[in-house]
């Protein structure tokens, strides 16, 4: 899949490659992405995911509006404790499969939305 770059600043997921996400000249299996940077990510199982595992996604000033959580090949609901912890910080969470999250990232950044993403590997 190829995603066209629009007017968004910062890293943009431009496609999928070898089970990972292509961002600029790099490919990441797991990915934490913000309007400022993209970094590889080795997440725990979704059921064990905590706020601490997502800390790089929240290293923004101001905090992101919400977190796009790509849970891999299929949608897996995030732990209720994680959802409550993020809500307590004023950060929403939108979970979906990782391909949908990658596409949503491009749309939201084209709208200049201040969001963060945490995407599990595709395979």
Tab-separated table of C-alpha atoms in Angstrom:
chain	number	residue	atom	x	y	z
A	1	UNK	CA	0.000	0.000	0.000
A	2	UNK	CA	1.220	3.500	-0.795
A	3	UNK	CA	-0.040	6.542	1.116
A	4	UNK	CA	0.458	9.971	-0.414
A	5	UNK	CA	2.049	12.689	1.705
A	6	UNK	CA	-0.200	15.678	2.109
A	7	UNK	CA	0.464	18.877	4.028
A	8	UNK	CA	1.111	17.270	7.431
A	9	UNK	CA	4.409	18.015	9.084
A	10	UNK	CA	6.402	15.360	10.881
A	11	UNK	CA	6.636	11.639	10.207
A	12	UNK	CA	4.036	10.005	8.015
A	13	UNK	CA	3.441	6.313	7.452
A	14	UNK	CA	3.914	5.956	3.704
A	15	UNK	CA	3.127	2.264	3.359
A	16	UNK	CA	3.654	-1.293	4.566
A	17	UNK	CA	6.766	-3.362	3.910
A	18	UNK	CA	7.708	-6.843	5.059
A	19	UNK	CA	5.112	-6.854	7.818
A	20	UNK	CA	6.183	-3.434	9.046
A	21	UNK	CA	5.417	0.242	8.583
A	22	UNK	CA	7.410	2.428	6.204
A	23	UNK	CA	8.109	5.868	7.679
A	24	UNK	CA	10.398	8.093	5.618
A	25	UNK	CA	13.364	5.816	4.761
A	26	UNK	CA	12.856	3.394	7.675
A	27	UNK	CA	10.699	0.327	8.257
A	28	UNK	CA	9.442	-0.456	11.769
A	29	UNK	CA	7.793	-3.697	12.860
A	30	UNK	CA	6.218	-2.044	15.918
A	31	UNK	CA	5.913	1.733	15.941
A	32	UNK	CA	5.414	4.661	18.301
A	33	UNK	CA	4.660	7.744	16.228
A	34	UNK	CA	3.989	11.356	17.179
A	35	UNK	CA	3.859	14.577	15.163
A	36	UNK	CA	7.531	15.019	16.113
A	37	UNK	CA	9.131	11.576	15.680
A	38	UNK	CA	8.798	7.881	14.838
A	39	UNK	CA	10.524	5.154	16.829
A	40	UNK	CA	10.607	1.370	16.786
A	41	UNK	CA	8.593	-0.273	19.552
A	42	UNK	CA	8.664	-3.776	21.048
A	43	UNK	CA	5.335	-3.900	22.890
A	44	UNK	CA	4.093	-6.498	25.361
A	45	UNK	CA	0.950	-8.498	24.622
A	46	UNK	CA	-2.034	-6.149	24.313
A	47	UNK	CA	-3.601	-7.625	27.475
A	48	UNK	CA	-0.469	-6.614	29.441
A	49	UNK	CA	-0.144	-3.103	27.937
A	50	UNK	CA	0.287	-0.313	30.503
A	51	UNK	CA	0.653	3.451	30.442
A	52	UNK	CA	4.400	3.043	31.061
A	53	UNK	CA	4.758	1.012	27.821
A	54	UNK	CA	3.349	4.006	25.943
A	55	UNK	CA	5.457	6.725	27.627
A	56	UNK	CA	7.282	7.751	24.408
A	57	UNK	CA	3.913	8.503	22.785
A	58	UNK	CA	3.132	11.015	25.512
A	59	UNK	CA	6.436	12.901	25.426
A	60	UNK	CA	4.646	15.764	23.686
A	61	UNK	CA	3.920	19.285	24.831
A	62	UNK	CA	0.997	19.698	24.841
A	63	UNK	CA	-0.232	16.153	25.461
A	64	UNK	CA	-1.846	14.440	22.441
A	65	UNK	CA	-5.602	14.683	21.974
A	66	UNK	CA	-5.779	10.896	21.894
A	67	UNK	CA	-3.806	7.750	21.168
A	68	UNK	CA	-4.365	5.632	18.069
A	69	UNK	CA	-3.688	2.080	19.226
A	70	UNK	CA	-3.098	-0.366	16.382
A	71	UNK	CA	-3.436	-3.826	17.914
A	72	UNK	CA	-1.874	-5.897	15.128
A	73	UNK	CA	-3.681	-7.912	12.454
A	74	UNK	CA	-7.015	-7.730	14.292
A	75	UNK	CA	-8.726	-5.450	16.766
A	76	UNK	CA	-8.053	-6.382	20.387
A	77	UNK	CA	-9.647	-4.295	23.106
A	78	UNK	CA	-7.069	-2.557	25.314
A	79	UNK	CA	-7.073	-3.307	29.050
A	80	UNK	CA	-9.712	-1.338	30.984
A	81	UNK	CA	-7.030	-0.168	33.449
A	82	UNK	CA	-5.078	1.414	30.564
A	83	UNK	CA	-8.161	3.172	29.203
A	84	UNK	CA	-8.941	4.557	32.692
A	85	UNK	CA	-5.330	5.693	33.236
A	86	UNK	CA	-5.298	7.585	29.942
A	87	UNK	CA	-8.716	9.102	30.553
A	88	UNK	CA	-7.458	10.342	33.935
A	89	UNK	CA	-4.743	12.216	32.007
A	90	UNK	CA	-7.300	13.656	29.594
A	91	UNK	CA	-6.117	11.443	26.717
A	92	UNK	CA	-8.591	9.345	24.763
A	93	UNK	CA	-7.729	6.037	23.128
A	94	UNK	CA	-8.976	4.675	19.800
A	95	UNK	CA	-8.164	1.012	19.216
A	96	UNK	CA	-8.276	-0.624	15.784
A	97	UNK	CA	-6.199	-3.058	13.759
A	98	UNK	CA	-2.751	-1.697	12.892
A	99	UNK	CA	-3.403	-1.206	9.166
A	100	UNK	CA	-6.473	0.901	9.934
A	101	UNK	CA	-4.482	2.845	12.531
A	102	UNK	CA	-1.748	3.575	9.971
A	103	UNK	CA	-4.326	4.916	7.511
A	104	UNK	CA	-6.058	6.934	10.246
A	105	UNK	CA	-2.693	8.453	11.221
A	106	UNK	CA	-2.279	9.899	7.729
A	107	UNK	CA	-5.797	11.332	7.658
A	108	UNK	CA	-5.548	12.857	11.131
A	109	UNK	CA	-2.129	14.389	10.483
A	110	UNK	CA	-3.345	15.830	7.169
A	111	UNK	CA	-5.960	17.578	9.324
A	112	UNK	CA	-3.069	18.683	11.601
A	113	UNK	CA	-4.596	16.851	14.564
A	114	UNK	CA	-2.229	16.525	17.556
A	115	UNK	CA	-2.348	12.758	18.128
A	116	UNK	CA	0.033	9.939	18.999
A	117	UNK	CA	0.095	6.389	17.685
A	118	UNK	CA	1.241	3.044	19.025
A	119	UNK	CA	1.096	0.329	16.384
A	120	UNK	CA	1.684	-3.361	17.030
A	121	UNK	CA	3.414	-5.367	14.292
A	122	UNK	CA	1.169	-6.472	11.450
A	123	UNK	CA	2.017	-10.156	11.644
